[in-house]
Amino acid sequence: MGRQPCCDKLGVKKGPWTADEDKKLVNFILTNGQCCWRAVPKLAGLLRCGKSCRLRWTNYLRPDLKRGLLNEAEEQLVIDLHARLGNRWSKIAGKMPGRTDNEIKNHWNTHIKKKLVKRGIDPVTHELLKKQPAQESQAPSRDRDRDTKPESENAPESDSVVTSEDTTSSPPENSSSGESRSSDFTNLDEHPLVSFLWGDEGYEEPPLDSSWKFPGLGDNYDASMSFWEENCAWLSFDQDFGVDNFGLECLTDMEMADRQS
DNA sequence: AAGCGCCTCAACCGCTCCCGT
DNA sequence: TACGGGAGCGGTTGAGGCGCT
């Protein structure tokens, strides 16, 4: 139907985000909250399309994001949820505070899929593969080496479908996107994200509030990033995301919701 | 030390869903 | 109820990183 593109193709920047752009976006969202994404680039002074801004925020800049690889419990949780929900990554991510759909999707495609195949499980149906492909995967290859961590590799597969019973270790108390956590900061000075972003030298002060500067931070983006990672741990699993439980109940709820839809 | 090939993951694209009118 | 517009979702891509030869 020739839908209107989400943004003018002309004059819209693509590709990796710069620290400067990140700062502008974060400044804007922390100040104004998430309004309509279409308007964000213009208001924030970015030459990006709104979609791109939303993606950058939800997948990378959001304060409540955990970073780093999924741990074993999280992986198992992903497997369980995938068995129930299929490729509905956003729903899966919704049950894993601090993780994004993109992150989970990537991890699934690059790690979990392979592991399941190695264990003789079809990653699509979560049922046992007819012919154990374990042997096939023995073929020497570098990535196998990388993947070949002892941890779950030897897990016996007695069930054709992976169940949730063994995921009681799953940490998240609840779900909910936690998208607007930034509003919890009454003083933006205290916002670690602002802190780390200011750590980048050479950035021109935005017209918002010069008091946001944090000279104590590192000089480069990476250093600041690690600062951010360290200081935002509280935003991950320790945080109350507003949903009571993250056990099987949530799955039941999901199933109910699915049935309704 | 250099070159090559594979892997990872951030970002894009296009479709679907949802909501307001 | 139908339509249009915006947001969200899932699949895909490609640049950069890393390990092996």
PDB file of C-alpha atoms (C1' of nucleotides) in Angstrom, chain A residues 3 14-15 17 48 51-52 55-56 102 106 110-111 114 143-144, chain B residues 3-18:
ATOM      1  CA  ARG A   3       3.082   3.095   3.467  1.00  0.00           C
ATOM      2  CA  LYS A  14      22.493   5.124   9.495  1.00  0.00           C
ATOM      3  CA  GLY A  15      25.018   2.779  10.935  1.00  0.00           C
ATOM      4  CA  TRP A  17      25.853   5.249  16.847  1.00  0.00           C
ATOM      5  CA  ARG A  48      18.312   9.521  12.870  1.00  0.00           C
ATOM      6  CA  LYS A  51      12.830   3.779  14.793  1.00  0.00           C
ATOM      7  CA  SER A  52      16.551   3.802  15.040  1.00  0.00           C
ATOM      8  CA  LEU A  55      16.068   0.576  18.933  1.00  0.00           C
ATOM      9  CA  ARG A  56      19.188   2.209  20.264  1.00  0.00           C
ATOM     10  CA  ASN A 102      17.428  -8.507  20.293  1.00  0.00           C
ATOM     11  CA  ASN A 106      21.070 -13.130  19.021  1.00  0.00           C
ATOM     12  CA  THR A 110      24.471 -18.018  18.067  1.00  0.00           C
ATOM     13  CA  HIS A 111      24.693 -20.122  21.201  1.00  0.00           C
ATOM     14  CA  LYS A 114      23.909 -24.982  18.733  1.00  0.00           C
ATOM     15  CA  ASP A 143      33.439 -22.232  17.228  1.00  0.00           C
ATOM     16  CA  ARG A 144      32.680 -25.619  18.623  1.00  0.00           C
TER      17      ARG A 144
ATOM     18  C1'  DG B   3      46.234 -13.555   6.099  1.00  0.00           C
ATOM     19  C1'  DC B   4      42.064 -15.926   6.177  1.00  0.00           C
ATOM     20  C1'  DG B   5      37.733 -17.437   7.641  1.00  0.00           C
ATOM     21  C1'  DC B   6      34.309 -17.852  11.087  1.00  0.00           C
ATOM     22  C1'  DC B   7      31.495 -15.804  14.774  1.00  0.00           C
ATOM     23  C1'  DT B   8      29.134 -12.237  17.191  1.00  0.00           C
ATOM     24  C1'  DC B   9      26.010  -8.685  17.774  1.00  0.00           C
ATOM     25  C1'  DA B  10      24.465  -3.920  16.772  1.00  0.00           C
ATOM     26  C1'  DA B  11      21.577  -2.083  13.579  1.00  0.00           C
ATOM     27  C1'  DC B  12      18.440  -2.098   9.649  1.00  0.00           C
ATOM     28  C1'  DC B  13      14.288  -3.493   7.002  1.00  0.00           C
ATOM     29  C1'  DG B  14       9.784  -4.612   6.283  1.00  0.00           C
ATOM     30  C1'  DC B  15       5.767  -6.503   8.107  1.00  0.00           C
ATOM     31  C1'  DT B  16       2.144  -6.754  11.694  1.00  0.00           C
ATOM     32  C1'  DC B  17      -0.333  -5.023  15.460  1.00  0.00           C
ATOM     33  C1'  DC B  18      -2.721  -1.588  17.894  1.00  0.00           C
TER      34       DC B  18
END
